[in-house]
XYZ file of C-alpha atoms in Angstrom:
608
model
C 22.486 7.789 -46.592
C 22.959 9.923 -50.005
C 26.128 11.161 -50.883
C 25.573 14.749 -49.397
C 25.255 12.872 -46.544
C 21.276 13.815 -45.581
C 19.090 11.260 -44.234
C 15.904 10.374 -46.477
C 13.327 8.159 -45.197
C 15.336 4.922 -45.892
C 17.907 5.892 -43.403
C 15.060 6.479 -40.749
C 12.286 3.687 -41.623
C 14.354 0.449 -40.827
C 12.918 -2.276 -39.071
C 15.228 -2.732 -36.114
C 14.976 1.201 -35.795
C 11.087 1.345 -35.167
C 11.348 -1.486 -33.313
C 13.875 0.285 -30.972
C 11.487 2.920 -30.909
C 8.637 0.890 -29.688
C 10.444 -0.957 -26.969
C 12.773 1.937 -25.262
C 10.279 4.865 -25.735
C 6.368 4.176 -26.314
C 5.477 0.746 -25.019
C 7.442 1.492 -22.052
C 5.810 5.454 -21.454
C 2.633 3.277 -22.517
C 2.740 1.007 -19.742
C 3.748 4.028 -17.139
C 1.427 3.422 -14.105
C 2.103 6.888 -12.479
C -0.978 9.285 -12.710
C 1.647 11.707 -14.117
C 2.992 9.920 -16.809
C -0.645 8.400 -17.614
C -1.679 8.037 -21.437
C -5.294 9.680 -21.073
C -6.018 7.954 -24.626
C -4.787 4.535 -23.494
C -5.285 1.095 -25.564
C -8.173 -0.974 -24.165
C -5.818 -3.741 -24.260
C -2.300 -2.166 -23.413
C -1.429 -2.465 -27.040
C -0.988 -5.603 -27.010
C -1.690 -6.721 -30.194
C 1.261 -4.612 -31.610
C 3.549 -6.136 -30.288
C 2.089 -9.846 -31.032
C 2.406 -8.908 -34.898
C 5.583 -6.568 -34.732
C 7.717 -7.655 -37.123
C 4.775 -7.573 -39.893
C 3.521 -4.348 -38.362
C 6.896 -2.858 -38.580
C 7.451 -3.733 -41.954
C 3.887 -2.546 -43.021
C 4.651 0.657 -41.486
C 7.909 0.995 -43.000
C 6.707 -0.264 -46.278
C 3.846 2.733 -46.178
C 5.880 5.261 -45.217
C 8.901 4.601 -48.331
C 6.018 4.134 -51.030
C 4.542 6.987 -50.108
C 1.496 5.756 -48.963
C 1.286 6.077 -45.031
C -1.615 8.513 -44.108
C -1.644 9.872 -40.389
C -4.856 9.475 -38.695
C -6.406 12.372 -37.192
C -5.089 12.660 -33.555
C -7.769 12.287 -30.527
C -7.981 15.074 -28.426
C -8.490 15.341 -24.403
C -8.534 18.955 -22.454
C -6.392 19.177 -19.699
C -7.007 21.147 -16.573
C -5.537 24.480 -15.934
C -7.389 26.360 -13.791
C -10.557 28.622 -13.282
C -12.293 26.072 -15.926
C -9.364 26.771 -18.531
C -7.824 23.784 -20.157
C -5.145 22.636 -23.056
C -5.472 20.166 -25.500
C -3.266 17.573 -25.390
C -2.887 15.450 -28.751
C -2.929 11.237 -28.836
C -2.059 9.988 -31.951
C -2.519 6.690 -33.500
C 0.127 4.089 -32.153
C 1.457 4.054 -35.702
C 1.350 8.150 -36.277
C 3.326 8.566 -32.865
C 5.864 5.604 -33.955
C 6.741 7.882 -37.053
C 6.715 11.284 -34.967
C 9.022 9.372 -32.619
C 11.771 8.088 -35.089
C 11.825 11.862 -36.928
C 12.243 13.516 -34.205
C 14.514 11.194 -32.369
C 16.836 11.048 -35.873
C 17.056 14.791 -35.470
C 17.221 15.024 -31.882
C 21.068 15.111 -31.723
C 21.569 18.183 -34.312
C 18.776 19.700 -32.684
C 20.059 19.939 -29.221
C 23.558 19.507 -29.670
C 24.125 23.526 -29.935
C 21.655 24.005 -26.279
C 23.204 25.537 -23.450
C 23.508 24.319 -19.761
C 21.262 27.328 -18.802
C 18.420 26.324 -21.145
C 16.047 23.010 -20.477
C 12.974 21.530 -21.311
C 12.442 19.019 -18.638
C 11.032 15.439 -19.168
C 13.547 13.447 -21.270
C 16.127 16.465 -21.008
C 18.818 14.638 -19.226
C 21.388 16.258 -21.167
C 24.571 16.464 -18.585
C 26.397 19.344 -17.933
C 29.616 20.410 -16.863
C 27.974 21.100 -13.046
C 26.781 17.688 -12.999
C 27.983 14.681 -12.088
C 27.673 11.306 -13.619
C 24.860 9.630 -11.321
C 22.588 12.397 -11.927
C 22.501 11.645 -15.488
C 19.537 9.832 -15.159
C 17.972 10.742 -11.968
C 14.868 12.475 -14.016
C 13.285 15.854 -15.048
C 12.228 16.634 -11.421
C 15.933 16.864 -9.987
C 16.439 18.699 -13.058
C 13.598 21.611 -11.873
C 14.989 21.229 -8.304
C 18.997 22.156 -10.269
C 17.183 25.092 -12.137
C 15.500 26.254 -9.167
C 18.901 26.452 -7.266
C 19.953 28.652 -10.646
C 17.478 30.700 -9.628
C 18.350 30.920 -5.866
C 21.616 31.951 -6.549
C 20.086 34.280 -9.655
C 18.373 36.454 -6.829
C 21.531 36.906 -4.660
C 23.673 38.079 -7.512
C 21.001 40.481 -9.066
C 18.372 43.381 -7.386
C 15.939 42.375 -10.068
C 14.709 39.623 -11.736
C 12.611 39.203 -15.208
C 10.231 36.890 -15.478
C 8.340 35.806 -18.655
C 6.772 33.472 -20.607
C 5.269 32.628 -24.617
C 1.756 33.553 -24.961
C 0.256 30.169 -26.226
C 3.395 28.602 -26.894
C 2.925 25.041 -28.769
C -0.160 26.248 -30.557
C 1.562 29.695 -31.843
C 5.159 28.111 -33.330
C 4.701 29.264 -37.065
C 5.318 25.752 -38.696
C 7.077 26.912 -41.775
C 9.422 28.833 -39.868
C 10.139 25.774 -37.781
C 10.465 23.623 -40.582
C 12.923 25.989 -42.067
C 15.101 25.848 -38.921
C 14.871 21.538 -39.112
C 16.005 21.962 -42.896
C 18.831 24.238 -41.458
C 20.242 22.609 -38.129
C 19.527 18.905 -39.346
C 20.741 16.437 -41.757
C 16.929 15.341 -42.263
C 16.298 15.350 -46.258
C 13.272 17.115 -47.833
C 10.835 14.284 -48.046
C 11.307 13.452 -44.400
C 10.193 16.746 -43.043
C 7.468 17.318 -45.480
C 6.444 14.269 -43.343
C 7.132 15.979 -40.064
C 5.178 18.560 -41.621
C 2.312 16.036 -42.448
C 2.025 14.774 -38.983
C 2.215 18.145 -37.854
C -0.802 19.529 -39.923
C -3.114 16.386 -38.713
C -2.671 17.230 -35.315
C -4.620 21.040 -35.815
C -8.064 21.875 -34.301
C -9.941 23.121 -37.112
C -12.891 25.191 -35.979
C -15.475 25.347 -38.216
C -13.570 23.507 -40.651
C -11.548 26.718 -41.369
C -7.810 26.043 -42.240
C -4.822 26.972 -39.647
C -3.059 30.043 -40.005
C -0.130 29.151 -38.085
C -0.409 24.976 -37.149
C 1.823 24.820 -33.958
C 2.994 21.869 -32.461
C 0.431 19.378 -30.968
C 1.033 18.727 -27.062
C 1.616 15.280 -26.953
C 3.269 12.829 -24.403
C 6.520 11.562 -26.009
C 8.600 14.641 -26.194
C 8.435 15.290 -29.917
C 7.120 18.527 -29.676
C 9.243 19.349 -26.493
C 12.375 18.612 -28.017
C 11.457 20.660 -31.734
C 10.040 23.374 -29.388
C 12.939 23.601 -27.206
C 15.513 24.058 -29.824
C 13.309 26.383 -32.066
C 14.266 28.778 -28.909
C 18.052 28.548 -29.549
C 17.757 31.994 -31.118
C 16.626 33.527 -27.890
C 19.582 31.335 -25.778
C 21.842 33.003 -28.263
C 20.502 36.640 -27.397
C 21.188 35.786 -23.947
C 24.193 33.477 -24.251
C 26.564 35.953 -21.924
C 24.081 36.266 -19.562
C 23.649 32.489 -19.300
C 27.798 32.030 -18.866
C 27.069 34.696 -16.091
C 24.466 32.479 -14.108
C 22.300 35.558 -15.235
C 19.978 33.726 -17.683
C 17.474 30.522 -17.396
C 14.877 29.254 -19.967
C 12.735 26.215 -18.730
C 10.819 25.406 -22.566
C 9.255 28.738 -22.624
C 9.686 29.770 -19.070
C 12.312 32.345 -18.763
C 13.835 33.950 -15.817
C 16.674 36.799 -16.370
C 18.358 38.290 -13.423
C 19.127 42.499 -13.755
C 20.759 45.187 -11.912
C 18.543 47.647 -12.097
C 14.681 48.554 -13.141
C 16.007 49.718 -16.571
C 18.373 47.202 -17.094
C 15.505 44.705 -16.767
C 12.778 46.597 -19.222
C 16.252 46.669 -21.647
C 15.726 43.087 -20.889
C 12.259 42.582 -21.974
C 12.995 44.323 -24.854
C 15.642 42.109 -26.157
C 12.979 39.216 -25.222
C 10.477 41.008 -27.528
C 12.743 41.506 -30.297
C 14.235 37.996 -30.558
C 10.607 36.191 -30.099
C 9.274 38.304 -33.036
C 12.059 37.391 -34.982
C 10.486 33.636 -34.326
C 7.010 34.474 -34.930
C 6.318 34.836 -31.037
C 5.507 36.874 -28.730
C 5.915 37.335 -24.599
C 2.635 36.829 -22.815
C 2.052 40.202 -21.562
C 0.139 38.904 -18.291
C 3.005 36.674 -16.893
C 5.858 39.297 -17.593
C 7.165 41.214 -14.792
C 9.840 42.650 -13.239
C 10.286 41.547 -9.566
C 13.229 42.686 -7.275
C 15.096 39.863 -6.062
C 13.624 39.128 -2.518
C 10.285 39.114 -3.627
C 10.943 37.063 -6.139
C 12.153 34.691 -3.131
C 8.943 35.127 -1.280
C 6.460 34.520 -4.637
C 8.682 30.877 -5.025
C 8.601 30.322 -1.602
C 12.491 29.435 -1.144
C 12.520 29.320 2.258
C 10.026 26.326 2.210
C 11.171 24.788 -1.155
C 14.474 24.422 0.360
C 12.975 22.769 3.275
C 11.439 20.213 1.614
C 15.003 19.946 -0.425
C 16.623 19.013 2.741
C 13.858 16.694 3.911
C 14.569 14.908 0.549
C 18.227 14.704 1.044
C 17.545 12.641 4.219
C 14.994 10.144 2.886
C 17.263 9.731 -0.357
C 19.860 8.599 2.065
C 17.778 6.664 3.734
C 17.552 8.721 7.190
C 14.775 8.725 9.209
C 12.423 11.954 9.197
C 10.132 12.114 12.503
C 6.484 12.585 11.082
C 6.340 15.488 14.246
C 8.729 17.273 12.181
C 7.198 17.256 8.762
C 3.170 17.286 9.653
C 3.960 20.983 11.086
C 5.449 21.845 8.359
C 2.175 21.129 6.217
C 0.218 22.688 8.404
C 1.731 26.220 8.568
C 1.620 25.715 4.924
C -2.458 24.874 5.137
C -2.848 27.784 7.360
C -1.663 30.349 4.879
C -5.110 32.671 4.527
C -6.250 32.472 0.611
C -5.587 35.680 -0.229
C -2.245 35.770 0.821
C -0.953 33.245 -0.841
C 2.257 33.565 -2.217
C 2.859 32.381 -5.969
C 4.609 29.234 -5.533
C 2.006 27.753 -2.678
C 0.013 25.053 -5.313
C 3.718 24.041 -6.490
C 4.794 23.928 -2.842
C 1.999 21.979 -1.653
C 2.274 19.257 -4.643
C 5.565 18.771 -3.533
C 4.239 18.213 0.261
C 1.941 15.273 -1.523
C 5.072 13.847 -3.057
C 7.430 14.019 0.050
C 4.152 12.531 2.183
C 4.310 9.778 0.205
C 8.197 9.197 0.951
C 7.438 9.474 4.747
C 4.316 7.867 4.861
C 2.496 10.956 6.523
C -1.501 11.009 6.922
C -1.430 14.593 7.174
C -3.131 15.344 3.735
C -5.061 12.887 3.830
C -8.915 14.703 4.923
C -8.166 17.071 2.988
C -7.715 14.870 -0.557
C -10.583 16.216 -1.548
C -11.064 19.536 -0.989
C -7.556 20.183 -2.468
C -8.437 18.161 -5.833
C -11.870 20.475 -6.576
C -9.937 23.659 -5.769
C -6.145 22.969 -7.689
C -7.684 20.536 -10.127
C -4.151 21.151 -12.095
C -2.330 19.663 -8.908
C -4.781 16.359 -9.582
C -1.842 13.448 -10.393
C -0.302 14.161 -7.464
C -2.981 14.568 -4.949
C -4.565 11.240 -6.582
C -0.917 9.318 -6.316
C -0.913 10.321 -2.715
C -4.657 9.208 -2.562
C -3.805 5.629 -3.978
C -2.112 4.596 -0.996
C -5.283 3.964 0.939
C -8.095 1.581 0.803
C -10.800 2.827 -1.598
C -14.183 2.650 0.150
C -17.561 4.219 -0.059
C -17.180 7.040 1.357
C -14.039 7.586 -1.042
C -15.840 6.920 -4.163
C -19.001 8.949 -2.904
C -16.439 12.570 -2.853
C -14.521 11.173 -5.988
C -18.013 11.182 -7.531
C -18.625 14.546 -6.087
C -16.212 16.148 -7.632
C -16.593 14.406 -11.021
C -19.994 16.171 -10.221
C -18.910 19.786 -9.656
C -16.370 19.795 -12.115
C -19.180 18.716 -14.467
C -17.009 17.540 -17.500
C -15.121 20.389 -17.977
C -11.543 18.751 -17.305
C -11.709 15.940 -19.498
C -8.094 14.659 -18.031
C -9.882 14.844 -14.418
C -12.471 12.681 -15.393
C -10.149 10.319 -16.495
C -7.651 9.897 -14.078
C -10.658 9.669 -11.426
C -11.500 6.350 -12.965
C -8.439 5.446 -13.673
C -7.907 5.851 -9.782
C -10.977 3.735 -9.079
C -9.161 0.974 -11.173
C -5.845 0.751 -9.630
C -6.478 1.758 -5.840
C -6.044 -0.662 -3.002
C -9.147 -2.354 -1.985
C -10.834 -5.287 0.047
C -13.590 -6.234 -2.728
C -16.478 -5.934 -0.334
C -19.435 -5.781 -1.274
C -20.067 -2.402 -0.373
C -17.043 -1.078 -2.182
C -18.194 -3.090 -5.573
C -22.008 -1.521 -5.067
C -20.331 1.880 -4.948
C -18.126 1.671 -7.895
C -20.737 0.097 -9.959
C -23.117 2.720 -9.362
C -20.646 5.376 -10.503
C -19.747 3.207 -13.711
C -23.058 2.891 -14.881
C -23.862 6.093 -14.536
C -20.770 7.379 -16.272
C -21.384 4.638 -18.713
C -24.976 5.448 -19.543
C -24.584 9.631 -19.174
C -21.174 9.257 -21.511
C -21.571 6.158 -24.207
C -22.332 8.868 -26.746
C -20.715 12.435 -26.154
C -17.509 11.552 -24.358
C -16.911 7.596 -25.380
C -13.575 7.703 -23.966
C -14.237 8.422 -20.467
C -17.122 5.909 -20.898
C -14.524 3.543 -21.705
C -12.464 4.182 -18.494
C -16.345 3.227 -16.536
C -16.638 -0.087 -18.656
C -12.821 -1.215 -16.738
C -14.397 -0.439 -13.395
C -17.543 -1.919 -14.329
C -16.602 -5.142 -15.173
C -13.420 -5.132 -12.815
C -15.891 -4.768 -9.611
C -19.353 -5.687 -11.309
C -20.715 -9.848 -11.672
C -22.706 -11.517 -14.622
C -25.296 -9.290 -14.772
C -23.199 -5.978 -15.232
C -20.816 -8.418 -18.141
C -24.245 -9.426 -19.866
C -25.395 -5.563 -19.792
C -21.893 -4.624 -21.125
C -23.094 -7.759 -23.940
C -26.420 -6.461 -25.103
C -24.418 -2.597 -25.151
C -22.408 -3.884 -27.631
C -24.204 -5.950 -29.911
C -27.271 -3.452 -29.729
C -26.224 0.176 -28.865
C -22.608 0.738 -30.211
C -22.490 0.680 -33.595
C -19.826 3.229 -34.079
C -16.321 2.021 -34.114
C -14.855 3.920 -30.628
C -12.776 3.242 -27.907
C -15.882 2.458 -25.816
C -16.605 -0.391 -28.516
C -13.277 -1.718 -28.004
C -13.498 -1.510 -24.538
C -16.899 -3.368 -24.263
C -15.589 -6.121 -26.814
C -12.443 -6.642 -24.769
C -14.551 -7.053 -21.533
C -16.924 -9.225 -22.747
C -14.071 -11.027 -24.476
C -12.409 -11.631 -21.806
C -15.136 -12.792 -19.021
C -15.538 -15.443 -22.028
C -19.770 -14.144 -22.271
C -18.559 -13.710 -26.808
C -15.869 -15.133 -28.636
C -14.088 -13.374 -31.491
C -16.150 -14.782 -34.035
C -19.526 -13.395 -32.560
C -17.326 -10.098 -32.210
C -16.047 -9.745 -35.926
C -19.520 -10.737 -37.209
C -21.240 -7.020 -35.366
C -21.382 -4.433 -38.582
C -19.231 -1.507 -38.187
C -15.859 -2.618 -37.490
C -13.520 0.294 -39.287
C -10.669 1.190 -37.419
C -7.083 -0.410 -37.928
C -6.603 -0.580 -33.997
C -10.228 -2.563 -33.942
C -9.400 -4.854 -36.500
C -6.071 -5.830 -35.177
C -7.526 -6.052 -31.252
C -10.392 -8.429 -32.940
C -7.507 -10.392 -34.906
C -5.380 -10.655 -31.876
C -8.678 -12.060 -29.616
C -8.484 -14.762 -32.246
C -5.067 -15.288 -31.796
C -5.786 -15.927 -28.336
C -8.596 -18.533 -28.800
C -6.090 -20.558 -31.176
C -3.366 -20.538 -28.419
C -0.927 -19.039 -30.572
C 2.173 -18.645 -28.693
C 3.284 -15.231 -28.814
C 0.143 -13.648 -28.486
C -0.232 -15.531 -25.416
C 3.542 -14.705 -24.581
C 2.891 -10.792 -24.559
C -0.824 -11.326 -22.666
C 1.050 -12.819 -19.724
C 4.271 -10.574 -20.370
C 1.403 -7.645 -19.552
C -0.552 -9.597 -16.933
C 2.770 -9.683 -14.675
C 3.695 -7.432 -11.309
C 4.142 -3.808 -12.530
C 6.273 -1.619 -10.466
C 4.302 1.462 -8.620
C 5.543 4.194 -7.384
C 6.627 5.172 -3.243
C 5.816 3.208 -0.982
C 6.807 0.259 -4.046
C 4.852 -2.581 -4.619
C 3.559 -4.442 -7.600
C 0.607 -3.297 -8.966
C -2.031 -4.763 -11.551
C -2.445 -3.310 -14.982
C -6.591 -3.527 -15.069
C -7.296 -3.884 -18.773
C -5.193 -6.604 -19.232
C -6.406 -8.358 -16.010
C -10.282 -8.078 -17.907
C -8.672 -10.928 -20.027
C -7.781 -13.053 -17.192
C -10.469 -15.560 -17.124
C -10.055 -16.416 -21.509
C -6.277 -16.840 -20.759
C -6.895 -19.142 -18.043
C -8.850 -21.120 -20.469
C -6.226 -20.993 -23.257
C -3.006 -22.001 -20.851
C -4.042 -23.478 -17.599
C -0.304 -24.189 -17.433
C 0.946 -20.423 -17.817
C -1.813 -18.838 -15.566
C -1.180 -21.509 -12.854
C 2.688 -19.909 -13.322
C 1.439 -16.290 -13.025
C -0.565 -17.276 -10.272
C 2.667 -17.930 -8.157
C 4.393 -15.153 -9.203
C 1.996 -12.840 -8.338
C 0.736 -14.968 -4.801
C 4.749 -14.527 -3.905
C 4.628 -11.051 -4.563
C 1.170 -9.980 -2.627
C 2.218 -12.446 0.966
C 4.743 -9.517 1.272
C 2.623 -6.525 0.172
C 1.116 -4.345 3.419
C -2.510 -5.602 3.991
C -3.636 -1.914 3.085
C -1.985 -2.172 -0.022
C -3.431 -5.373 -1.740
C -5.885 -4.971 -4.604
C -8.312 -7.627 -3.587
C -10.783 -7.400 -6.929
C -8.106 -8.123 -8.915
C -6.884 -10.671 -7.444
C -10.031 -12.011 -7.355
C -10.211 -11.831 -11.600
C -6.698 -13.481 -11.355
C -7.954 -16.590 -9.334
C -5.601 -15.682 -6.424
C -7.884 -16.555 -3.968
């Protein structure tokens, strides 16, 4: 640290820093098997390979980044679903891009939210504790955080006739980066050179149409909370408007969701004013279509309280282990089914994602015919509805309406598309042979419709296609690879690590196909040779990945497919250590519910 006592790059960039970076934060967001928390740009083989070479890739990375010679990649981009066809972009960046985001940020992170007030949140990773809280909810998670800001709200709409209710047009995308930077430079102890490098990272992550260059550059969406946690405090000015309003249980800011509560008509449009005013001052602006004044009961009756508070008291019991009688849940969904269209209230799609979630808990089969329907009409609503969805059987007809939707859809929500095969890889099955024929079908067609304009969701189809496929769909994935895919993609990757793995090429046959370019390729190519000369730690983190992975209500351990595609070349390697894993896992599936047990993979694992 220099005398002034600002932190340069040295006092970021050490070793044991990154390295705590990798461990706590990305590998272990990275290996998330919720549909939620899913990396839609994940690493055909779980990363792996970083974490075989970490000291040397750590120090390489440091080493770039102090010399001045570390270049951020251009981030890959997938469109999330809204609604009505609308999506966001949502920015992956290079393993080593979102390893230097991470440790900027995260050096900052304490000046930046140190001066954030109870009444102001951004969810996620905020699991700041307040006076109101007490110390097991510290890290009970960003959902009992909503549920603690909804209660806010609650109590908002007794106090108060009126409520406002606003949000930032096109929030992320519209944060004017120099004025953000400026307010780093003034609330942190980061040094010059360290956030012309936040600016750096920043700058790679714009879409450019047309080549043109950015007016503005906001912050990319990403998954690690970087831009959550610079957004979130870039809004301190507006807390500060409000800050005796929020001492007066009057004021609540969820990232750019704010709710103010008002005592009359005018008071609230004074309200919006102030709003206005301070946002402008930030280079913002309230989105005009999502601000309203509501009076207090029907602000009650858009949310839904009566029924959110419901399901808060059905959670209260399960939490505490009680007993909830499925004849007094299942009627609850229904009246909330019944609800005509057009009547609606605001809250219902949030209402009825929670009713996925608690059906999970209690084990109801309520939703379950109606899976489908609900994922083609709330699309947004998708990780829940498909968590829920996981905890049955696949079978054909399952995969026939999964492909259906794919269908209608028709590519639009890139993050749908995804998660669908994702879904296909990780559900419970029985490997028959029907189930295999089905999946197949819809790989191959996603594989040969896809390889070119969309390689990463062509990817996801080359896990289910050699996952549930035999020799002949491996030797197709072969002659892909060594005849079609010349550019150096994820789908490449994927192929090579399939074919890799069911032990059809070796590394050497690999490295010698033309157009290897990309760091990540090179290193997954150097680690498959790793693997081939038994080297010990690459094997170590191979069977360190293969191993149970904890999923979600009702637990059990789970498989992590791309890592499973490598099953067959480790057994070759260690006999000894897959004989071991073999156990572990066997132990683990004798007390797994029948309906539960994913019988293809254990089928690549040699469990039976």
């Amino acid at each position: 640290m220099t005398s002034d006592q600002t932190l340069g790059l040295a006092d970021i960039f050490g070793p044991e820093s990154l390295k705590f970076h990798w461990k706590r934060s990305l590998r272990t967001l990275k290996r998330r098997a919720a549909f939620s928390d899913f990396e839609l740009a994940h690493d055909p083989i779980e990363s792996v390979w970083f974490d075989w070479d970490l000291d040397a890739q750590v120090a390489l990375l440091v080493d770039d980044v102090c010399s001045g010679r570390y270049r951020p990649s251009p981030p890959e981009f997938v469109r999330e679903a809204k609604s009505l066809g609308l999506t966001r972009p949502c920015a992956f960046l290079a393993l080593r891009d979102q390893l230097v985001y991470k440790a900027l940020v995260s050096r900052a992170e304490v000046d930046l939210l140190a001066p954030s007030s109870p009444w102001a949140r951004f969810g996620r990773s905020d699991t700041k504790q307040t006076h109101e809280d007490s110390p097991g909810d510290r890290d009970s998670g960003w959902f009992r955080e909503w549920l603690r800001r909804q209660a806010k709200l609650w109590t908002m709409t007794e106090s108060h006739d009126y409520l406002v209710e606003t949000d930032i047009s096109n929030f992320f995308p519209s944060i004017p980066l120099q004025f953000l930077l400026d307010h780093v430079r003034a609330r942190t102890r980061l040094a010059d050179e360290p956030i012309r490098l936040v600016e750096k990272l920043i700058r790679e992550c714009d879409i450019i149409p047309g080549y043109r260059t950015s007016p503005i550059s906001g912050l990319p969406q990403e998954d690690y909370d970087c831009s959550r946690i610079l957004a979130h405090s870039y809004l301190a000015a507006l807390d500060q408007e409000f800050i005796h309003e929020g001492g007066q249980n009057q004021y609540s800011r969820w990232m750019d969701d704010v709710v103010i509560g008002a005592s009359s008509h005018t008071d609230a449009m004074h309200k919006i004013n102030r709003i206005q005013r301070s946002l402008e001052r930030l280079g913002l602006y309230p989105n005009s279509a999502k601000t309203r004044v509501i009076p207090s009961r029907q602000f009650e009756t858009d949310y839904m309280k009566v029924e959110n508070d419901r399901l808060g008291d059905f959670q209260v019991l399960w939490d505490t282990g009680v007993s909830i009688p499925l004849a007094e849940f299942d009627p609850c969904i229904k009246r909330h089914l019944g609800v005509p269209a057009d009547t609606r209230a605001k809250g219902w799609e949030r209402v009825l994602r929670r009713y996925y979630t608690a059906s999970r808990h209690l084990g109801s089969n309520y939703l379950r015919k109606r899976c489908v329907s609900h994922l083609t009409e709330f699309p947004g609503s998708a990780p829940a509805i498909l968590e829920y969805l996981r905890n049955y059987r696949l079978s054909p007809r399952m995969v026939s309406d999964l492909r259906e939707v794919a269908a209608r859809f028709g590519g639009i929500y890139e993050d749908i598309d995804l998660l669908l095969q994702e879904f296909i890889a990780t559900c419970p099955n029985d490997d028959s042979v029907h189930v295999r024929g089905a999946v197949v079908e819809w790989a191959r067609q996603v594989l040969s419709e896809f390889h070119e304009k969309a390689p990463r969701l062509a990817s996801a189809a080359v896990i289910n296609m050699a996952k549930f496929g035999g020799d002949s769909e491996i030797a197709g994935l072969s002659s892909l690879i060594c005849n079609d895919l010349v550019a150096d993609t994820v789908l490449r990757r994927q192929v090579a690590a399939a074919v890799f793995g069911a032990g059809v090429m070796n590394s050497r046959e690999l490295s010698t196909l033309p157009g290897w370019s990309d760091y990540e390729s090179l290193m997954t190519l150097r680690y498959f040779e790793a693997i081939e000369a038994r080297d010990e730690r690459a094997l170590g983190v191979a069977f360190g990945a293969l191993g149970p992975n904890d999923r979600g209500v009702p637990r059990r351990p789970a498989f992590r497919p791309r890592m499973a595609l490598l099953a067959a070349r480790l057994a070759d390697a260690a006999p000894e250590r897959i004989a071991q894993l073999r156990r572990t896992w066997r132990s683990s599936v004798l007390v797994m519910r029948p309906r539960l047990r994913d019988m293809a993979m254990e089928r690549l694992l040699g469990l039976r």
